[in-house]
XYZ file of C-alpha atoms in Angstrom:
188
model
C 0.000 0.000 0.000
C 1.182 3.511 -0.678
C 4.269 5.069 0.848
C 2.525 8.114 2.292
C 0.254 6.034 4.481
C 3.074 3.981 5.905
C 5.352 6.973 6.502
C 2.603 8.897 8.287
C 1.204 6.019 10.323
C 4.522 4.355 11.158
C 7.428 6.818 11.099
C 9.786 4.119 12.360
C 9.371 2.339 9.040
C 10.539 5.326 7.004
C 13.912 3.766 6.101
C 12.214 0.522 5.063
C 9.588 2.528 3.181
C 12.244 4.462 1.274
C 13.955 1.205 0.295
C 10.654 -0.251 -0.895
C 9.884 2.991 -2.742
C 13.198 2.802 -4.583
C 12.511 -0.830 -5.483
C 8.968 0.032 -6.622
C 10.297 2.973 -8.637
C 12.874 0.782 -10.330
C 10.272 -1.875 -11.083
C 7.785 0.724 -12.335
C 10.428 2.398 -14.524
C 11.459 -0.952 -15.980
C 7.853 -1.934 -16.598
C 7.070 1.452 -18.149
C 10.065 1.202 -20.435
C 9.002 -2.271 -21.424
C 5.398 -1.170 -21.907
C 6.278 1.903 -23.967
C 9.094 0.422 -26.017
C 7.785 -3.094 -26.343
C 4.040 -2.390 -26.538
C 3.494 -3.811 -30.054
C 5.260 -7.077 -29.225
C 3.632 -7.366 -25.812
C 0.173 -6.647 -27.187
C 0.658 -9.428 -29.690
C 1.466 -11.934 -26.952
C -1.006 -10.549 -24.348
C 1.643 -9.766 -21.724
C 0.963 -6.047 -21.259
C -2.051 -6.437 -18.968
C -0.265 -8.902 -16.690
C 2.768 -6.643 -16.205
C 0.568 -3.605 -15.479
C -1.390 -5.547 -12.880
C 1.747 -6.846 -11.176
C 3.184 -3.328 -10.825
C -0.098 -1.651 -9.840
C -1.494 -4.192 -7.405
C 1.150 -5.634 -5.089
C -0.149 -8.381 -2.805
C -1.377 -7.397 0.654
C 0.799 -8.868 3.364
C -0.501 -7.587 6.683
C 0.115 -9.944 9.553
C -2.510 -10.483 12.221
C -0.295 -8.403 14.550
C -0.291 -5.532 12.046
C -4.048 -5.775 11.680
C -4.494 -5.731 15.458
C -2.160 -2.716 15.799
C -4.062 -0.835 13.086
C -7.403 -1.607 14.745
C -5.992 -0.377 18.074
C -4.772 2.808 16.390
C -8.212 3.352 14.832
C -9.845 2.905 18.253
C -7.448 5.418 19.851
C -7.986 7.959 17.089
C -11.754 7.505 17.352
C -11.569 8.285 21.087
C -9.439 11.332 20.319
C -11.986 12.521 17.760
C -14.788 12.164 20.299
C -13.049 14.761 22.467
C -11.725 16.887 19.590
C -13.945 16.486 16.512
C -12.090 19.286 14.661
C -8.732 17.469 14.601
C -8.019 17.168 10.882
C -4.749 15.334 11.536
C -6.542 12.632 13.550
C -9.032 12.096 10.701
C -6.144 11.864 8.247
C -4.272 9.349 10.428
C -7.409 7.261 10.963
C -8.001 7.299 7.210
C -4.460 6.072 6.681
C -4.993 3.199 9.124
C -8.293 2.279 7.465
C -6.588 2.371 4.101
C -3.900 0.033 5.376
C -6.752 -2.357 6.226
C -8.002 -1.888 2.645
C -11.230 -0.257 3.863
C -10.882 2.433 1.213
C -14.430 3.836 1.204
C -14.314 4.447 4.954
C -10.794 5.883 4.609
C -12.095 8.321 1.985
C -14.798 9.464 4.419
C -12.079 10.293 6.973
C -9.976 12.136 4.382
C -13.095 14.056 3.317
C -13.627 15.141 6.928
C -9.972 16.192 7.283
C -10.306 18.275 4.101
C -13.598 19.763 5.286
C -11.868 20.918 8.484
C -8.717 22.106 6.671
C -9.192 22.683 2.920
C -5.437 23.345 2.558
C -4.410 19.933 3.952
C -2.288 18.645 1.056
C -1.536 15.285 2.700
C -5.249 14.512 3.083
C -5.791 15.153 -0.637
C -2.814 12.937 -1.450
C -4.023 10.172 0.844
C -7.550 10.377 -0.550
C -5.986 10.049 -3.993
C -4.252 6.865 -2.884
C -7.535 5.416 -1.631
C -9.302 6.354 -4.876
C -6.517 4.796 -6.932
C -6.857 1.594 -4.909
C -10.559 1.629 -5.821
C -9.510 2.069 -9.467
C -10.980 5.593 -9.597
C -7.919 6.858 -11.445
C -9.454 10.141 -12.623
C -10.613 10.926 -9.081
C -7.146 10.054 -7.769
C -5.481 12.322 -10.314
C -7.832 15.178 -9.364
C -6.839 14.764 -5.709
C -3.140 14.579 -6.572
C -3.534 17.744 -8.657
C -5.049 19.557 -5.659
C -2.284 18.284 -3.358
C 0.327 19.541 -5.842
C -1.445 22.901 -6.084
C -1.139 23.247 -2.291
C 2.358 21.733 -1.966
C 4.211 21.602 -5.297
C 7.368 20.203 -3.657
C 5.933 16.853 -2.518
C 7.733 14.249 -4.625
C 5.519 11.407 -3.361
C 2.405 13.013 -4.826
C 4.034 13.298 -8.263
C 5.110 9.657 -7.974
C 1.582 8.564 -6.996
C 0.017 10.658 -9.768
C 2.436 9.017 -12.189
C 1.221 5.613 -11.037
C -2.408 6.613 -11.640
C -1.545 7.942 -15.094
C 0.287 4.716 -15.849
C -2.824 2.771 -14.855
C -4.696 4.837 -17.456
C -1.947 3.934 -19.960
C -0.921 7.591 -20.220
C 2.730 6.609 -20.139
C 4.264 9.871 -21.359
C 2.496 11.855 -18.623
C 3.398 9.177 -16.074
C 7.062 9.463 -17.033
C 6.850 13.265 -16.732
C 5.506 12.868 -13.169
C 8.202 10.336 -12.267
C 10.845 12.710 -13.624
C 9.395 15.572 -11.558
C 9.438 13.375 -8.443
C 13.094 12.555 -9.073
C 13.879 16.226 -9.702
C 12.357 17.150 -6.317
C 13.829 14.196 -4.417
C 16.665 12.526 -6.324
C 17.181 9.930 -3.595
């Protein structure tokens, strides 16, 4: 599941997340190159769809301990929101945890609430985009990424995520442009 959720929900995993991001980027770049350069050959043999799915939909691998920890975090954030219902950050974090559990519709509701409270909350737009992408609402995801970029044009992760959504729509040139912008902002 997307880097932003993990980094926000579990800061201690940032180093691991960055490693996985680099691996995902390398895999995505290789797949994009193969898709763009080898599209006629791959279309002929039917391989294009399988490669796109493998890059776009990595298998979920949450352990029961992870699931329990996420449910505990959701419960704590829910208690916090009972006492402070205007805490946009708590809604965003709860949405991240729900997204990690693949409860994307409920996560979107939390991101919507965070945005309602703080319309300039770039991370909430980015996270809502991730949830929409996971629901295969690529146009909705791109719209959210565009808003996040409008608010914070220096967030490399949002360009990377928007590139992934564009790739899912087979808009490879635009996806590559977003990946290049992400690398320009954060070359590491």
